[in-house]
Short mmCIF file of C-alpha atoms in Angstrom, two decimals:
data_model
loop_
_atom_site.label_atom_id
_atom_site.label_comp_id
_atom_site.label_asym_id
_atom_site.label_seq_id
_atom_site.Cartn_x
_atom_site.Cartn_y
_atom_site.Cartn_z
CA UNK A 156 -7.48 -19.20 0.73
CA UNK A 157 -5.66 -19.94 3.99
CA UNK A 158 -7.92 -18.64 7.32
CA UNK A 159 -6.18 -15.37 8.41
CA UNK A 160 -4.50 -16.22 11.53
CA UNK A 161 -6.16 -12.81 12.86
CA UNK A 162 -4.38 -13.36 17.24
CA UNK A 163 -1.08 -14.30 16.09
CA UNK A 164 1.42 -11.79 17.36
CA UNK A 165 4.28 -12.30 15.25
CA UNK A 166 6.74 -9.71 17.27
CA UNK A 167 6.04 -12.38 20.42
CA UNK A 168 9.16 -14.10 21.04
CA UNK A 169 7.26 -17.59 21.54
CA UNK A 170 6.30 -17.52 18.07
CA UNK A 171 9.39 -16.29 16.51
CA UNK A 172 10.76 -19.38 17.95
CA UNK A 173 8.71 -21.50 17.22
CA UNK A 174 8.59 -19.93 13.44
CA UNK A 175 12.26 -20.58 13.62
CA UNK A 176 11.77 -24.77 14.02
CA UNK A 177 9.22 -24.74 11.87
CA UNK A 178 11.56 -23.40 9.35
CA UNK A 179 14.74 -23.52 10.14
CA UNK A 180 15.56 -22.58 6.21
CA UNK A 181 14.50 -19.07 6.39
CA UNK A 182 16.43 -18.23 9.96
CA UNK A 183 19.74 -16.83 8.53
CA UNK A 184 17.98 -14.43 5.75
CA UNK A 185 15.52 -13.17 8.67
CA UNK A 186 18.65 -12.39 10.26
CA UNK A 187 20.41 -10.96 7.76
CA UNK A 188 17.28 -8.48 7.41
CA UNK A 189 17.05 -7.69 10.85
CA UNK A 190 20.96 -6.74 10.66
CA UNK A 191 20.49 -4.13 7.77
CA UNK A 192 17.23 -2.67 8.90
CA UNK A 193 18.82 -2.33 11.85
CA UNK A 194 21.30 -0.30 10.30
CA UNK A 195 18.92 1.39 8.12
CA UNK A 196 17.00 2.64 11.03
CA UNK A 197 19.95 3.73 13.22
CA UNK A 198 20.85 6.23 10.09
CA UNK A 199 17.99 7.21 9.13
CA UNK A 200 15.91 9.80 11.18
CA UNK A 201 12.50 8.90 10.88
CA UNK A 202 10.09 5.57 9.48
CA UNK A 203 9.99 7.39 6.07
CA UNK A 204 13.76 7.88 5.08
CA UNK A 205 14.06 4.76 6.64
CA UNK A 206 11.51 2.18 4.59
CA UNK A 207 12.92 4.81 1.49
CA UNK A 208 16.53 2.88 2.58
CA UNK A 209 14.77 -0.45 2.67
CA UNK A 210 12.98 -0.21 -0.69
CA UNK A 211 16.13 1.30 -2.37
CA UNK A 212 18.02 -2.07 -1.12
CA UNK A 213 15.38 -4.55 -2.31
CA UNK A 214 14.72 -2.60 -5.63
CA UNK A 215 18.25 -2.85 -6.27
CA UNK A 216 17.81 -6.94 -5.89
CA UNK A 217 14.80 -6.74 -7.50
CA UNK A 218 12.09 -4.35 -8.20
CA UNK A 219 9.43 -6.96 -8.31
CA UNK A 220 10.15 -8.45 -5.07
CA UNK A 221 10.87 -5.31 -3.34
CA UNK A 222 6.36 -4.52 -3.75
CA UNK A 223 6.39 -7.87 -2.15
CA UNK A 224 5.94 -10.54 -5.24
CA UNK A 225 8.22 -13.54 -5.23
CA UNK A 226 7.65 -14.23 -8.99
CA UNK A 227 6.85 -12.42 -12.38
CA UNK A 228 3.44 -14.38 -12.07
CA UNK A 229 2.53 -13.36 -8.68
CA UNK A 230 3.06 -9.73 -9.64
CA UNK A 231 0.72 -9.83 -12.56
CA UNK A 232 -1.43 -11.87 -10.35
CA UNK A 233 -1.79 -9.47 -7.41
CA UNK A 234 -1.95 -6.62 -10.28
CA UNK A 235 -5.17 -7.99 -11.94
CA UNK A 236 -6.55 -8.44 -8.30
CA UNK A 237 -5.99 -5.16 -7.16
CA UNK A 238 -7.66 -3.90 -10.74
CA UNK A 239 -10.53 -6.25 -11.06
CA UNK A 240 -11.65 -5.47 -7.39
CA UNK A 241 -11.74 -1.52 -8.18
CA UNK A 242 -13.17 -2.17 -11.64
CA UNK A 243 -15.94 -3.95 -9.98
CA UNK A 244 -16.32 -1.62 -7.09
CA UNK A 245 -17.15 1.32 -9.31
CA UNK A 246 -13.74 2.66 -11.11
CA UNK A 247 -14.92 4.45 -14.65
CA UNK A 248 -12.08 5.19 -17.34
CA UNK A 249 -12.88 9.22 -16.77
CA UNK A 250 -12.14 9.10 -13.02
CA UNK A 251 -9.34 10.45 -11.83
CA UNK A 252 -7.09 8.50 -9.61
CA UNK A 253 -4.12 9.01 -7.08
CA UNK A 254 -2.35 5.79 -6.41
CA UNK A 255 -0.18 6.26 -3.62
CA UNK A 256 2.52 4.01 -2.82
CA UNK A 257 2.37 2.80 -6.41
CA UNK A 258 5.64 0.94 -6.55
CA UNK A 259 6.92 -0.55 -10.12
CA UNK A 260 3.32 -0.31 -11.09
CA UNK A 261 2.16 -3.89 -10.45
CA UNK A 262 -1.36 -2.82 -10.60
CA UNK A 263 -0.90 0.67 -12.02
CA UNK A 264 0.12 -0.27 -15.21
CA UNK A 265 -3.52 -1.98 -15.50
CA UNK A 266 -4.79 1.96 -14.39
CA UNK A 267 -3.26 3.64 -16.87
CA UNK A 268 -3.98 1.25 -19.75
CA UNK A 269 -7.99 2.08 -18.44
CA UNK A 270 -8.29 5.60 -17.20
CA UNK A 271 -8.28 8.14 -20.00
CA UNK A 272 -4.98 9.62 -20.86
CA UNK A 273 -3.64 11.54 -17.84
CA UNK A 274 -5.54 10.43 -15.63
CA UNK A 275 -3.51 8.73 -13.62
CA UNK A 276 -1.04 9.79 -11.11
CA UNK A 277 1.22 7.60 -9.31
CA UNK A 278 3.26 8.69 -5.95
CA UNK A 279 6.37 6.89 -4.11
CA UNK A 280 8.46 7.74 -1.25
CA UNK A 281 11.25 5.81 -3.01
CA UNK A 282 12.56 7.39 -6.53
CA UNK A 283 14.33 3.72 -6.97
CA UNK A 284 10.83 2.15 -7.44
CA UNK A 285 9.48 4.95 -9.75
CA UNK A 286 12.70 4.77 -11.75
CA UNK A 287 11.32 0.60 -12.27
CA UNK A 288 7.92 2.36 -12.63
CA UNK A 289 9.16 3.71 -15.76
CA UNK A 290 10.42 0.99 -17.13
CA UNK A 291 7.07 -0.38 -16.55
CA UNK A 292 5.40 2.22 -18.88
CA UNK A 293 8.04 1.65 -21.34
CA UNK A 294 7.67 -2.39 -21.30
CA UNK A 295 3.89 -2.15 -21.59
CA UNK A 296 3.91 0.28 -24.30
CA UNK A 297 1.38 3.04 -22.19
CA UNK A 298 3.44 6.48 -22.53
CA UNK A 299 0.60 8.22 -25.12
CA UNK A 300 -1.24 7.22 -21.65
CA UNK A 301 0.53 10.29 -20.03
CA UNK A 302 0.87 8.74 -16.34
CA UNK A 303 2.39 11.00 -13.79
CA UNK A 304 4.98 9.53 -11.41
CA UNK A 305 6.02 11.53 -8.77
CA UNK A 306 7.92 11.06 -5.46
CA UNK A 307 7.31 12.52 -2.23
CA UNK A 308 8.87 12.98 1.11
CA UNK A 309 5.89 12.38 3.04
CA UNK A 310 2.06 11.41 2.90
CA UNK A 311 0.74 15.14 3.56
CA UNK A 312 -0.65 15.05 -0.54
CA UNK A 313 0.12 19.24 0.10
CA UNK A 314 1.42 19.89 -3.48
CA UNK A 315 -1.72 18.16 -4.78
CA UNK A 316 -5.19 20.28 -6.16
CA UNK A 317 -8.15 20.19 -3.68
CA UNK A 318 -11.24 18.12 -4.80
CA UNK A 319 -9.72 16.77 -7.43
CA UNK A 320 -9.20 12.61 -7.64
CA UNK A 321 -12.31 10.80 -7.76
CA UNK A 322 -10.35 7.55 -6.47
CA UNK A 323 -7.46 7.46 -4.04
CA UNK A 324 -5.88 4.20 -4.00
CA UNK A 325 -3.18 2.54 -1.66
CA UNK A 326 -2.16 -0.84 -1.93
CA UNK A 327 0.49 -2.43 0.82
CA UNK A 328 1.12 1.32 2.02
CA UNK A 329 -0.26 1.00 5.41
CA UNK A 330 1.34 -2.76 6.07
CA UNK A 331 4.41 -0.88 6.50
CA UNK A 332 3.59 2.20 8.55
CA UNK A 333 3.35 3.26 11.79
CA UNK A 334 0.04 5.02 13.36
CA UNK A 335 1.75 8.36 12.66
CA UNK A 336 2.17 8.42 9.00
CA UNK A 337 -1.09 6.51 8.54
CA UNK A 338 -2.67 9.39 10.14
CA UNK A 339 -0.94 11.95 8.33
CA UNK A 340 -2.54 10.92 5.49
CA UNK A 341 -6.26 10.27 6.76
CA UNK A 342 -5.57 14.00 7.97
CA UNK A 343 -5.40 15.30 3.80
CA UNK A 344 -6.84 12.84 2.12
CA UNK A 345 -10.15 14.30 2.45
CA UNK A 346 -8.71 17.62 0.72
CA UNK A 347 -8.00 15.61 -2.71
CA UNK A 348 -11.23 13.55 -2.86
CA UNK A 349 -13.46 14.89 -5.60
CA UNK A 350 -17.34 15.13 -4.63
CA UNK A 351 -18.68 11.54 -4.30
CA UNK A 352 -15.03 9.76 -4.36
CA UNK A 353 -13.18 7.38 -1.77
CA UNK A 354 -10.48 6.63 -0.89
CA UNK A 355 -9.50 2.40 -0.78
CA UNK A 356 -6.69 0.89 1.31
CA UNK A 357 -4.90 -2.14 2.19
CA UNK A 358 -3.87 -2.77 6.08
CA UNK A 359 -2.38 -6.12 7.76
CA UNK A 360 -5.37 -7.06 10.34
CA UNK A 361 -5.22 -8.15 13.59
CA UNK A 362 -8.10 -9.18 16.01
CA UNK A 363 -4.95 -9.43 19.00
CA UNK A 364 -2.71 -7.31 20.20
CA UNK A 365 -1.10 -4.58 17.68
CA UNK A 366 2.44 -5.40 16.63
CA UNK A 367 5.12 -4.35 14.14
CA UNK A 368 8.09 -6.81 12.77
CA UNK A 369 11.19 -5.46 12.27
CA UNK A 370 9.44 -1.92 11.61
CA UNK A 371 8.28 -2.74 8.71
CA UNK A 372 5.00 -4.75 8.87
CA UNK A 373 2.53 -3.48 11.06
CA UNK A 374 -0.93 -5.10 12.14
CA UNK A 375 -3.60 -2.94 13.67
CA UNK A 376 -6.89 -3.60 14.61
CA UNK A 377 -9.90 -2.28 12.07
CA UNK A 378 -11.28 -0.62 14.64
CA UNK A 379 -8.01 1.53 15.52
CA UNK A 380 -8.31 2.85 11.71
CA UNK A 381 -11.88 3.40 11.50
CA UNK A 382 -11.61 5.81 14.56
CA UNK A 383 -8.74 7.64 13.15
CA UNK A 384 -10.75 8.20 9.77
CA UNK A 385 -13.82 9.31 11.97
CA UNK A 386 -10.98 11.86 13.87
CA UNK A 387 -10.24 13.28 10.98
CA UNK A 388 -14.00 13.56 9.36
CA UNK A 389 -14.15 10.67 7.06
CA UNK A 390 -16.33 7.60 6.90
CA UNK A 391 -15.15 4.17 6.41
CA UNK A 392 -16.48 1.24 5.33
CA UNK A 393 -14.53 -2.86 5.74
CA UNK A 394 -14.62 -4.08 2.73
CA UNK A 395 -14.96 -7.57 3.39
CA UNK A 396 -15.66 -9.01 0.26
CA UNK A 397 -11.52 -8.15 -0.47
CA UNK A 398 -11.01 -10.82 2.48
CA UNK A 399 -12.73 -13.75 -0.20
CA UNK A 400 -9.77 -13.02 -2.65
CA UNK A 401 -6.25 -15.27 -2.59
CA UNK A 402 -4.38 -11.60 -0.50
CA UNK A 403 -3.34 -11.49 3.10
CA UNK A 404 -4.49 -8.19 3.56
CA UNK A 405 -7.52 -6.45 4.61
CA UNK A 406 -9.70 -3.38 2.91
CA UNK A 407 -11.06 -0.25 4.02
CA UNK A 408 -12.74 2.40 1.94
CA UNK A 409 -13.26 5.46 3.34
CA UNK A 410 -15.77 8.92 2.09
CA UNK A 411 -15.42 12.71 3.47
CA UNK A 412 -18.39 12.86 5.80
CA UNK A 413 -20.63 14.39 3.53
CA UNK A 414 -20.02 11.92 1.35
CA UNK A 415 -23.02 8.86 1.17
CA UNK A 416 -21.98 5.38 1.16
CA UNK A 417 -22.72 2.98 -1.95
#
């Protein structure tokens, strides 16, 4: 795969223009984007209702593209990854898993055709998604799978049992959030995780200066997110062997403190 071009800052004017000449095709729909996000963000009142707007707009163009694949092929593609990875990192058909952010079920579906029945539970800020998420479970013929599919407000995880999910699982959730709401969720995550389970997530990485485009992809440092898990008690571990897989993004896993590693 391409080397990750970890001291780009892509909010830096000089490289917007010179993305711009380089392609000069993609300029008006980066512009039409910026116009309705603008909008999106001047009625909405904080970065939650707001990316809710944004993914009800691109789920009404199309679900598949609005969890960020560009083809049918790519979304099966980047579902297998995301299963195969977990599968080999010590998923068992009797955990218990929470996939937050869980979209149209890209990789879900995969989850629920593995775990035991009802063992899977799926959360979305955006009820357009989960609405495709459905559609999903119809399509792949996995209802006597029981999934749950649930959307939320926020990432607090307060209507959820304590100690319960063995796996905790959030794919291209952090890409798109600010420090705030990624820390909301480090802050209860720990509550959920079951005795000896983790909690695996995706992040954009950055080895320069932290940035955000547009408000809704963000690139932190893996340092600034191991510190917040420490704040908030939990141990984390870079996964780096996610960074030898065709994906842009990077991999943490994180453990309550009392938790050992491995």
């Amino acid at each position: 795969m391409p080397t990750k071009k970890l001291s780009v800052n892509r909010a830096a004017l000089g490289h917007r223009i010179n993305y711009a000449l380089r392609h000069p095709d993609r300029v008006p729909r980066h512009l039409s984007r910026a116009a309705r996000d603008l909008w999106l963000r001047s009625t909405s009142p904080d970065h939650v209702s707001y990316y809710r707007a944004v993914m009800r707009s691109d789920t009404r163009a199309d679900p598949d593209a609005a969890v960020g694949s560009g083809s049918r092929e790519r979304w099966m593609a980047l579902g297998a990854m995301q299963f195969d990875y977990l599968v080999g990192h010590g998923l068992r058909p009797e955990h218990r898993m929470l996939d937050i952010g869980c979209g149209n079920l890209r990789g879900g579906w995969r989850f629920v055709r593995y775990l035991d029945p009802g063992h899977y539970y799926g959360i979305d800020i955006s009820p357009d998604i989960l609405f495709a998420a459905q559609e999903t479970i119809v399509r792949m013929d996995l209802r006597d799978r029981l999934p749950a599919l649930t959307p939320v407000r926020d990432l607090s995880l307060r209507f959820l049992p304590d100690a319960y999910f063995d796996v905790v699982h959030a794919h291209s959730v952090f890409s798109h959030s600010p420090l705030q709401v990624i820390e909301e969720c480090l802050s209860h995550v720990g509550r959920v995780l079951a005795p000896g389970g983790w909690f695996d997530f995706t992040f954009d990485r950055t080895e320069g200066k932290e940035h955000h485009v547009l408000r809704e992809d963000f690139y932190y440092r893996t340092e600034t997110l191991l510190a917040l898990a420490e704040k908030h008690g939990l141990k984390a571990d870079f996964m780096d062997d996610w960074e030898l897989l065709p994906h842009g993004q990077s991999k943490i896993r994180i453990f309550r403190q009392s938790e050992p590693f491995g």
